[in-house]
């Protein structure tokens, strides 16, 4: 299909920028619109990058052209294989959380695919400066032949990962005051919201993997207690759960109280989720003293919810939950009320952007209850928790590859931007020297080899004939004298 006439006026880069910009404002642009109109608008925005108009009411999110360089490719890589992936960022702003990484997926697992690319941080660091030098056959360097163009600055994977790590945004100042036992208490003390931890490409990889797990669960390929998909008999009662590391009993059943089922052997944590845990520890989202050894995946369909609760103390604090596919609110309060099926009233709510990590600790985990009201669209969350050793299931053993995970050493941080500027400055100085050599060659009217020209340049610099900028100092002094006289 030919490119739309209007879009022909813009190149692919301009269309991609427009798509990312409009995707940022998509929640506002589609506010109060019917689903059909919102779908058409989403299709139009997504078609900017392909050039083909799409008026489907619920268009499939376009394929992400990403390369996870060393990221999720080798799931046994212990050096943070999650680093350095290239994604398309869609930034969203919420109250108190500005410029938060987000994606706008409406994912059906069967129709999504993954391609290869690099990370936003990589792109920003690598297409800065490029230079080309041309030399004549006899070694002459002429000023006209010196060209300085943007050149790639190669960074190691560790450097790229550190750049992304420095870009993580962390909000730790949540406040909601309630009177508890005649005292004013901040029930949100201990909550943290981290954004920018997982890129769009990494999120897509994780979401695809979760839907593969769901299919395995439906095919009875997972453990008896690992996969649970209740029948959706009313609004808010159809959430799918997949548990690894341990199996948890949410409510008293057959005389067994809520808590970890110690007689049940659960499926081990998949390698991809282990990489997520290493990212959380390595990027200082969770402390090294609380490396998760269990996780639970929640798969929401529109209308599904999580009722008010406080996580069982069979699990050590802090713990965290990662959000995928769509943004939703989590409601907190010491006394949450049920207003209807999937509807809850609390003291405050916090938006959970796509790809964000909410860490629960302190009052936010032990005093305030929390719940997820009925979600308006598909959502996936993965909650990582560390079990109390006294509550371990029988025969449970810690996995060796999850021990001694080391976070980034903040005291050894390197200012790669400053290092990059120094490299650029060095290139500029060398270029100026070559320009000066070219002037010397023409002044002597005879060919000089590069080594000879540099020797002449050094002698001239020592005698004050030529300065570091490649210009004649005598001429500059005369020019300065004339300027002073005119003034």
Coordinates of C-alpha atoms in Angstrom, one line a residue:
X1 CA 0.0 0.0 0.0
X2 CA 1.3 3.5 -0.9
X3 CA 2.3 5.9 1.7
X4 CA -0.4 8.4 2.6
X5 CA 0.0 11.6 0.7
X6 CA 0.2 13.8 3.8
X7 CA 2.8 11.5 5.4
X8 CA 4.9 11.7 2.2
X9 CA 5.9 15.2 3.3
X10 CA 7.8 13.8 6.3
X11 CA 10.6 11.3 6.6
X12 CA 10.5 8.2 8.7
X13 CA 12.4 9.8 11.6
X14 CA 9.9 12.7 11.8
X15 CA 6.9 10.3 11.7
X16 CA 8.5 8.2 14.5
X17 CA 9.0 11.3 16.7
X18 CA 5.4 12.3 16.0
X19 CA 4.1 8.9 17.0
X20 CA 6.1 8.9 20.3
X21 CA 4.9 12.4 21.1
X22 CA 1.2 11.7 20.4
X23 CA 1.5 8.4 22.3
X24 CA 2.5 10.3 25.3
X25 CA -0.7 12.3 25.2
X26 CA -2.9 9.4 24.2
X27 CA -4.6 9.0 27.6
X28 CA -5.6 12.7 27.5
X29 CA -6.6 12.7 23.8
X30 CA -8.8 9.7 24.2
X31 CA -10.4 10.8 27.5
X32 CA -14.2 10.7 27.5
X33 CA -14.2 9.2 23.9
X34 CA -16.1 6.1 23.1
X35 CA -14.1 3.0 22.6
X36 CA -14.6 3.1 18.8
X37 CA -13.3 6.7 18.5
X38 CA -10.4 6.0 20.8
X39 CA -9.5 3.0 18.8
X40 CA -9.5 4.9 15.6
X41 CA -7.3 7.6 17.1
X42 CA -4.9 5.0 18.5
X43 CA -4.7 3.4 15.0
X44 CA -4.0 6.8 13.4
X45 CA -1.2 7.5 15.8
X46 CA 0.3 4.0 15.4
X47 CA 0.1 4.3 11.6
X48 CA 2.5 7.2 11.6
X49 CA 5.4 4.9 11.8
X50 CA 4.2 2.5 9.1
X51 CA 2.6 5.1 6.9
X52 CA -0.7 3.1 6.5
X53 CA -3.8 4.4 8.1
X54 CA -5.6 2.1 10.5
X55 CA -9.2 2.7 11.5
X56 CA -9.6 -0.5 13.5
X57 CA -11.5 0.0 16.8
X58 CA -8.9 -2.0 18.7
X59 CA -5.7 -2.0 16.6
X60 CA -2.9 -4.3 17.6
X61 CA 0.1 -2.6 19.0
X62 CA 2.8 -2.3 16.3
X63 CA 5.8 -4.6 16.5
X64 CA 8.6 -3.2 18.5
X65 CA 11.8 -3.2 16.6
X66 CA 14.2 -3.7 19.4
X67 CA 17.5 -5.4 19.9
X68 CA 18.2 -6.6 23.4
X69 CA 21.9 -6.5 23.1
X70 CA 22.9 -8.9 25.8
X71 CA 19.4 -8.6 27.2
X72 CA 17.2 -11.6 27.9
X73 CA 18.9 -13.4 25.0
X74 CA 21.1 -15.6 27.2
X75 CA 18.9 -16.2 30.3
X76 CA 21.8 -17.8 32.2
X77 CA 23.9 -14.6 31.9
X78 CA 24.6 -13.5 35.4
X79 CA 25.9 -10.1 34.4
X80 CA 22.5 -8.4 34.2
X81 CA 21.5 -9.6 30.8
X82 CA 18.6 -7.2 31.0
X83 CA 20.8 -4.2 30.2
X84 CA 21.1 -2.4 27.0
X85 CA 17.9 -2.9 25.0
X86 CA 16.6 -0.5 22.5
X87 CA 13.0 0.6 22.9
X88 CA 10.6 3.2 21.9
X89 CA 9.7 5.2 25.0
X90 CA 6.2 6.6 25.7
X91 CA 6.5 8.9 28.6
X92 CA 3.5 9.6 30.8
X93 CA 3.0 12.1 33.7
X94 CA 1.1 11.4 36.9
X95 CA 0.7 13.4 40.1
X96 CA 4.1 13.6 41.7
X97 CA 5.7 11.2 39.1
X98 CA 6.8 13.2 36.1
X99 CA 8.2 11.7 32.9
X100 CA 7.5 8.1 33.6
X101 CA 8.4 5.4 31.1
X102 CA 5.3 3.8 29.7
X103 CA 4.1 1.7 26.8
X104 CA 0.7 1.6 25.1
X105 CA 0.0 -2.1 24.4
X106 CA -3.2 -3.9 24.0
X107 CA -1.6 -7.3 23.8
X108 CA -3.0 -10.6 22.5
X109 CA -0.1 -12.9 23.0
X110 CA -0.5 -14.8 19.7
X111 CA -0.3 -11.7 17.5
X112 CA 2.8 -10.1 19.1
X113 CA 6.4 -10.6 18.1
X114 CA 9.8 -9.5 19.2
X115 CA 12.6 -8.1 16.9
X116 CA 16.1 -6.9 17.8
X117 CA 17.4 -3.4 18.6
X118 CA 19.3 -1.3 21.2
X119 CA 18.5 0.9 24.2
X120 CA 17.4 4.6 24.3
X121 CA 20.5 5.3 26.4
X122 CA 22.7 3.5 23.8
X123 CA 21.2 5.6 21.0
X124 CA 21.7 8.8 22.9
X125 CA 25.3 8.0 23.6
X126 CA 26.4 6.5 20.3
X127 CA 25.2 8.9 17.5
X128 CA 26.9 12.0 18.8
X129 CA 30.2 12.5 16.9
X130 CA 31.7 11.0 13.7
X131 CA 34.8 12.2 11.9
X132 CA 36.5 11.3 8.7
X133 CA 40.1 12.1 7.8
X134 CA 41.5 12.1 4.3
X135 CA 45.2 12.0 3.6
X136 CA 46.9 12.3 0.2
X137 CA 49.1 9.6 -1.1
X138 CA 52.4 11.4 -0.1
X139 CA 51.1 12.1 3.4
X140 CA 50.0 15.7 2.8
X141 CA 47.1 16.9 4.9
X142 CA 45.2 19.8 3.5
X143 CA 42.7 21.9 5.4
X144 CA 40.1 21.4 2.7
X145 CA 40.2 17.6 3.1
X146 CA 39.7 17.6 6.8
X147 CA 36.1 16.8 7.6
X148 CA 34.6 16.4 11.1
X149 CA 31.2 14.5 11.2
X150 CA 29.3 12.8 14.0
X151 CA 31.0 9.6 15.0
X152 CA 29.9 6.7 17.2
X153 CA 31.3 6.6 20.7
X154 CA 31.4 2.9 21.7
X155 CA 30.4 2.2 25.3
X156 CA 30.6 -1.2 27.0
X157 CA 27.5 -2.9 28.2
X158 CA 28.3 -2.0 31.8
X159 CA 28.6 1.6 30.8
X160 CA 25.3 1.6 29.0
X161 CA 23.6 -0.2 31.9
X162 CA 25.0 2.4 34.3
X163 CA 23.6 5.2 32.2
X164 CA 20.1 3.5 32.3
X165 CA 20.5 2.9 36.0
X166 CA 21.2 6.7 36.6
X167 CA 18.0 7.4 34.6
X168 CA 15.7 5.5 37.0
X169 CA 13.3 7.9 38.8
X170 CA 12.5 7.1 42.5
X171 CA 9.7 8.6 44.5
X172 CA 9.8 8.0 48.2
X173 CA 7.9 10.9 49.7
X174 CA 4.3 9.5 49.7
X175 CA 2.2 11.0 52.5
X176 CA -1.3 10.2 53.7
X177 CA -2.2 11.0 57.3
X178 CA -4.7 9.1 59.3
X179 CA -5.6 9.0 63.0
X180 CA -4.8 5.6 64.3
X181 CA -5.0 4.8 68.1
X182 CA -5.3 8.6 68.7
X183 CA -2.1 9.3 66.8
X184 CA -1.6 10.9 63.5
X185 CA 0.2 8.4 61.3
X186 CA 1.6 8.6 57.7
X187 CA 0.1 5.3 56.5
X188 CA 2.2 5.5 53.3
X189 CA 5.6 5.7 55.0
X190 CA 7.9 3.1 53.5
X191 CA 6.4 3.2 50.0
X192 CA 8.6 3.7 47.0
X193 CA 7.8 4.0 43.3
X194 CA 10.6 3.3 40.8
X195 CA 10.1 4.1 37.1
X196 CA 12.4 3.5 34.2
X197 CA 13.6 0.1 35.5
X198 CA 12.3 -2.0 32.6
X199 CA 12.4 -0.7 29.0
X200 CA 9.5 -1.1 26.6
X201 CA 11.3 -3.9 24.8
X202 CA 12.0 -5.7 28.1
X203 CA 8.4 -5.3 29.1
X204 CA 7.2 -6.9 25.9
X205 CA 9.5 -9.8 26.4
X206 CA 8.2 -10.4 29.9
X207 CA 4.5 -10.0 28.8
X208 CA 5.0 -12.6 26.0
X209 CA 6.6 -15.0 28.4
X210 CA 3.7 -14.6 30.9
X211 CA 1.1 -15.4 28.2
X212 CA 3.1 -18.4 27.3
X213 CA 3.0 -19.5 30.9
X214 CA -0.8 -19.0 30.9
X215 CA -1.1 -21.3 27.9
X216 CA 1.0 -23.9 29.6
X217 CA -1.2 -23.6 32.7
X218 CA -4.3 -24.2 30.5
X219 CA -2.6 -27.2 29.0
X220 CA -1.9 -28.6 32.5
X221 CA 1.8 -28.3 31.9
X222 CA 2.4 -26.5 35.2
X223 CA 2.2 -27.7 38.8
X224 CA -1.1 -28.5 40.4
X225 CA -1.1 -25.5 42.7
X226 CA 1.0 -23.2 40.4
X227 CA -1.7 -22.2 38.0
X228 CA -5.2 -21.0 39.0
X229 CA -7.9 -19.6 36.7
X230 CA -11.2 -19.4 38.4
X231 CA -14.4 -19.1 36.5
X232 CA -15.6 -15.6 36.0
X233 CA -19.0 -15.8 37.7
X234 CA -19.2 -12.0 38.5
X235 CA -17.3 -8.8 38.0
X236 CA -13.9 -8.9 39.7
X237 CA -13.8 -12.7 40.1
X238 CA -11.8 -13.9 37.2
X239 CA -8.1 -13.0 37.9
X240 CA -5.6 -15.6 36.8
X241 CA -2.7 -16.4 39.2
X242 CA 0.6 -18.2 38.6
X243 CA 2.8 -18.9 41.6
X244 CA 6.5 -19.8 41.7
X245 CA 8.8 -20.7 44.6
X246 CA 5.9 -21.4 46.9
X247 CA 2.2 -21.7 46.8
X248 CA 0.0 -19.4 48.9
X249 CA -3.4 -20.0 50.4
X250 CA -5.3 -16.7 50.2
X251 CA -8.2 -17.7 52.5
X252 CA -8.9 -20.4 55.0
X253 CA -9.8 -23.6 53.1
X254 CA -10.4 -27.1 54.5
X255 CA -9.2 -25.9 57.9
X256 CA -5.9 -24.6 56.5
X257 CA -5.3 -21.0 57.5
X258 CA -4.1 -18.4 55.0
X259 CA -0.4 -18.5 54.4
X260 CA 2.3 -20.5 52.6
X261 CA 1.4 -24.1 51.9
X262 CA 4.4 -25.9 53.5
X263 CA 3.5 -29.4 52.2
X264 CA 3.2 -28.3 48.5
X265 CA 6.3 -28.3 46.2
X266 CA 5.9 -25.3 43.8
X267 CA 7.5 -24.9 40.4
X268 CA 10.9 -23.0 40.6
X269 CA 11.2 -19.4 39.5
X270 CA 11.7 -19.2 35.7
X271 CA 15.1 -17.8 34.5
X272 CA 13.5 -14.7 33.0
X273 CA 12.0 -13.8 36.4
X274 CA 15.4 -14.4 37.9
X275 CA 16.9 -11.8 35.6
X276 CA 14.2 -9.4 36.8
X277 CA 15.2 -10.0 40.4
X278 CA 18.8 -9.4 39.5
X279 CA 17.8 -6.1 37.9
X280 CA 15.8 -5.1 41.0
X281 CA 18.7 -5.9 43.3
X282 CA 21.4 -4.5 41.0
X283 CA 19.6 -1.2 40.5
X284 CA 18.9 -0.6 44.2
X285 CA 15.2 -1.2 44.0
X286 CA 15.3 -4.0 46.6
X287 CA 18.0 -4.4 49.3
X288 CA 20.5 -7.3 49.1
X289 CA 19.1 -8.5 52.4
X290 CA 15.7 -9.2 50.8
X291 CA 16.4 -11.1 47.6
X292 CA 13.0 -12.6 46.5
X293 CA 12.7 -16.3 46.5
X294 CA 9.0 -16.5 45.4
X295 CA 6.8 -14.6 43.0
X296 CA 3.2 -14.5 41.9
X297 CA 1.9 -13.4 38.5
X298 CA -1.6 -11.8 38.3
X299 CA -3.3 -11.7 34.9
X300 CA -6.2 -9.3 34.7
X301 CA -9.0 -9.0 32.2
X302 CA -11.2 -5.9 32.2
X303 CA -13.2 -5.9 35.4
X304 CA -10.9 -8.0 37.5
X305 CA -9.6 -6.7 40.8
X306 CA -7.8 -7.5 44.0
X307 CA -9.8 -7.0 47.3
X308 CA -8.5 -5.1 50.3
X309 CA -5.7 -6.9 52.2
X310 CA -2.4 -6.8 54.0
X311 CA 0.2 -9.2 52.7
X312 CA 0.7 -12.2 55.0
X313 CA 3.7 -11.9 57.3
X314 CA 4.9 -15.3 56.0
X315 CA 6.7 -12.9 53.6
X316 CA 9.5 -10.6 54.8
X317 CA 9.3 -6.8 54.1
X318 CA 10.0 -5.2 51.7
X319 CA 8.4 -6.8 48.7
X320 CA 7.5 -5.2 45.4
X321 CA 5.1 -5.5 42.4
X322 CA 5.9 -4.7 38.8
X323 CA 3.1 -3.4 36.5
X324 CA 2.6 -4.3 32.8
X325 CA 0.3 -3.6 29.8
X326 CA -1.8 -0.7 31.3
X327 CA -1.7 1.8 34.1
X328 CA -4.0 1.4 37.0
X329 CA -4.6 2.8 40.5
X330 CA -3.8 1.1 43.8
X331 CA -5.9 2.2 46.7
X332 CA -4.5 2.6 50.3
X333 CA -6.2 3.1 53.6
X334 CA -6.4 1.7 57.1
X335 CA -10.1 1.1 56.7
X336 CA -11.0 0.3 53.0
X337 CA -14.6 0.0 52.2
X338 CA -16.3 -2.0 49.5
X339 CA -18.6 0.2 47.4
X340 CA -19.7 -2.6 45.0
X341 CA -18.3 -5.4 42.9
X342 CA -14.7 -4.4 42.1
X343 CA -15.2 -0.9 43.6
X344 CA -13.4 0.2 46.8
X345 CA -13.2 3.4 48.8
X346 CA -10.0 4.3 50.6
X347 CA -8.0 7.3 51.9
X348 CA -5.8 7.7 48.8
X349 CA -4.8 6.1 45.5
X350 CA -1.5 6.0 43.7
X351 CA -1.3 5.5 39.9
X352 CA 1.0 2.6 38.8
X353 CA 2.5 3.5 35.4
X354 CA 3.4 0.8 32.9
X355 CA 6.8 -0.7 33.7
X356 CA 6.9 0.8 37.2
X357 CA 8.0 -1.0 40.4
X358 CA 6.1 -0.3 43.6
X359 CA 8.0 -1.3 46.8
X360 CA 5.9 -1.9 49.9
X361 CA 7.6 -1.5 53.3
X362 CA 7.0 0.0 56.7
X363 CA 3.5 1.5 57.3
X364 CA 2.7 1.1 53.6
X365 CA 3.0 -2.7 54.0
X366 CA 1.8 -3.3 57.6
X367 CA -0.6 -0.6 58.6
X368 CA -2.4 0.4 55.4
X369 CA -4.4 -2.1 53.5
X370 CA -4.2 -1.9 49.7
X371 CA -6.4 -3.1 46.8
X372 CA -6.7 -2.9 43.1
X373 CA -10.1 -1.7 41.9
X374 CA -11.6 -3.3 38.8
X375 CA -9.2 -2.5 35.9
X376 CA -10.6 -1.0 32.7
X377 CA -8.3 -3.0 30.4
X378 CA -5.9 -5.9 30.4
X379 CA -3.1 -5.8 33.0
X380 CA -0.3 -8.0 34.3
X381 CA 1.5 -7.6 37.6
X382 CA 4.3 -9.7 39.0
X383 CA 4.9 -9.5 42.8
X384 CA 8.3 -10.6 44.2
X385 CA 8.6 -11.6 47.8
X386 CA 11.1 -13.2 50.2
X387 CA 9.7 -16.0 52.4
X388 CA 10.3 -16.0 56.1
X389 CA 12.8 -18.9 56.6
X390 CA 10.6 -20.3 59.4
X391 CA 7.8 -20.6 56.8
X392 CA 9.7 -22.3 54.0
X393 CA 7.9 -25.2 52.4
X394 CA 9.3 -28.6 53.2
X395 CA 12.2 -29.6 50.9
X396 CA 12.6 -26.0 49.8
X397 CA 16.2 -25.0 48.9
X398 CA 17.6 -21.6 47.9
X399 CA 18.8 -21.5 44.3
X400 CA 22.6 -21.0 44.0
X401 CA 22.4 -18.6 41.1
X402 CA 20.3 -16.2 43.2
X403 CA 22.9 -15.8 46.0
X404 CA 25.5 -13.0 46.4
X405 CA 23.8 -10.7 43.9
X406 CA 25.8 -7.5 43.9
X407 CA 24.2 -4.1 43.3
X408 CA 25.9 -1.2 41.5
X409 CA 28.6 0.4 43.6
X410 CA 27.4 4.0 43.7
X411 CA 30.7 5.2 45.1
X412 CA 32.5 4.2 41.9
X413 CA 30.2 6.0 39.6
X414 CA 31.8 7.4 36.5
X415 CA 30.6 10.5 34.7
X416 CA 30.5 9.1 31.3
X417 CA 29.1 12.3 29.8
X418 CA 32.2 14.2 31.0
X419 CA 34.4 11.4 29.6
X420 CA 32.6 11.7 26.3
X421 CA 33.0 15.5 26.2
X422 CA 36.7 15.0 26.8
X423 CA 36.9 12.6 23.8
X424 CA 35.1 15.2 21.6
X425 CA 37.4 18.0 22.8
X426 CA 40.4 15.8 21.9
X427 CA 39.1 15.3 18.4
X428 CA 38.5 19.0 17.9
X429 CA 42.1 19.9 19.1
X430 CA 43.6 17.3 16.7
X431 CA 41.5 18.8 13.9
X432 CA 42.7 22.3 14.6
X433 CA 46.4 21.1 14.6
X434 CA 45.9 19.5 11.2
X435 CA 44.4 22.8 9.9
X436 CA 47.5 24.6 11.2
X437 CA 49.8 22.0 9.5
X438 CA 47.9 22.6 6.2
X439 CA 48.6 26.4 6.5
X440 CA 52.3 25.7 7.1
X441 CA 52.5 23.5 4.1
X442 CA 51.0 26.0 1.8
X443 CA 53.2 28.8 3.2
X444 CA 56.4 26.9 2.4
X445 CA 55.1 26.0 -1.1
X446 CA 56.6 22.6 -0.9
X447 CA 55.3 19.2 0.1
X448 CA 55.9 18.1 3.7
X449 CA 55.2 14.7 5.2
X450 CA 53.0 14.7 8.3
X451 CA 55.8 14.1 10.8
X452 CA 57.8 17.0 9.4
X453 CA 54.8 19.3 9.4
X454 CA 54.1 18.4 13.0
X455 CA 57.7 19.2 14.0
X456 CA 57.5 22.6 12.3
X457 CA 54.2 23.2 14.1
X458 CA 55.8 22.5 17.4
X459 CA 58.8 24.8 16.7
X460 CA 56.4 27.6 15.6
X461 CA 54.3 27.1 18.7
X462 CA 57.4 27.5 20.9
X463 CA 58.4 30.7 19.2
X464 CA 54.9 32.1 19.5
X465 CA 54.1 32.1 15.8
X466 CA 51.1 29.8 16.0
X467 CA 48.8 29.4 18.9
X468 CA 46.8 26.3 19.9
X469 CA 43.9 27.4 17.8
X470 CA 45.9 27.2 14.6
X471 CA 46.1 31.0 14.0
X472 CA 49.1 33.3 13.9
X473 CA 49.6 35.0 17.3
X474 CA 51.3 38.0 15.7
X475 CA 48.3 38.7 13.5
X476 CA 46.1 38.3 16.5
X477 CA 48.1 40.9 18.5
X478 CA 47.9 43.4 15.6
X479 CA 44.2 42.8 15.3
X480 CA 43.7 43.3 19.0
X481 CA 45.7 46.5 18.9
X482 CA 43.6 47.9 16.1
X483 CA 40.4 46.9 18.0
X484 CA 41.7 48.7 21.2
X485 CA 42.6 51.8 19.2
X486 CA 39.2 52.0 17.6
X487 CA 37.5 51.7 20.9

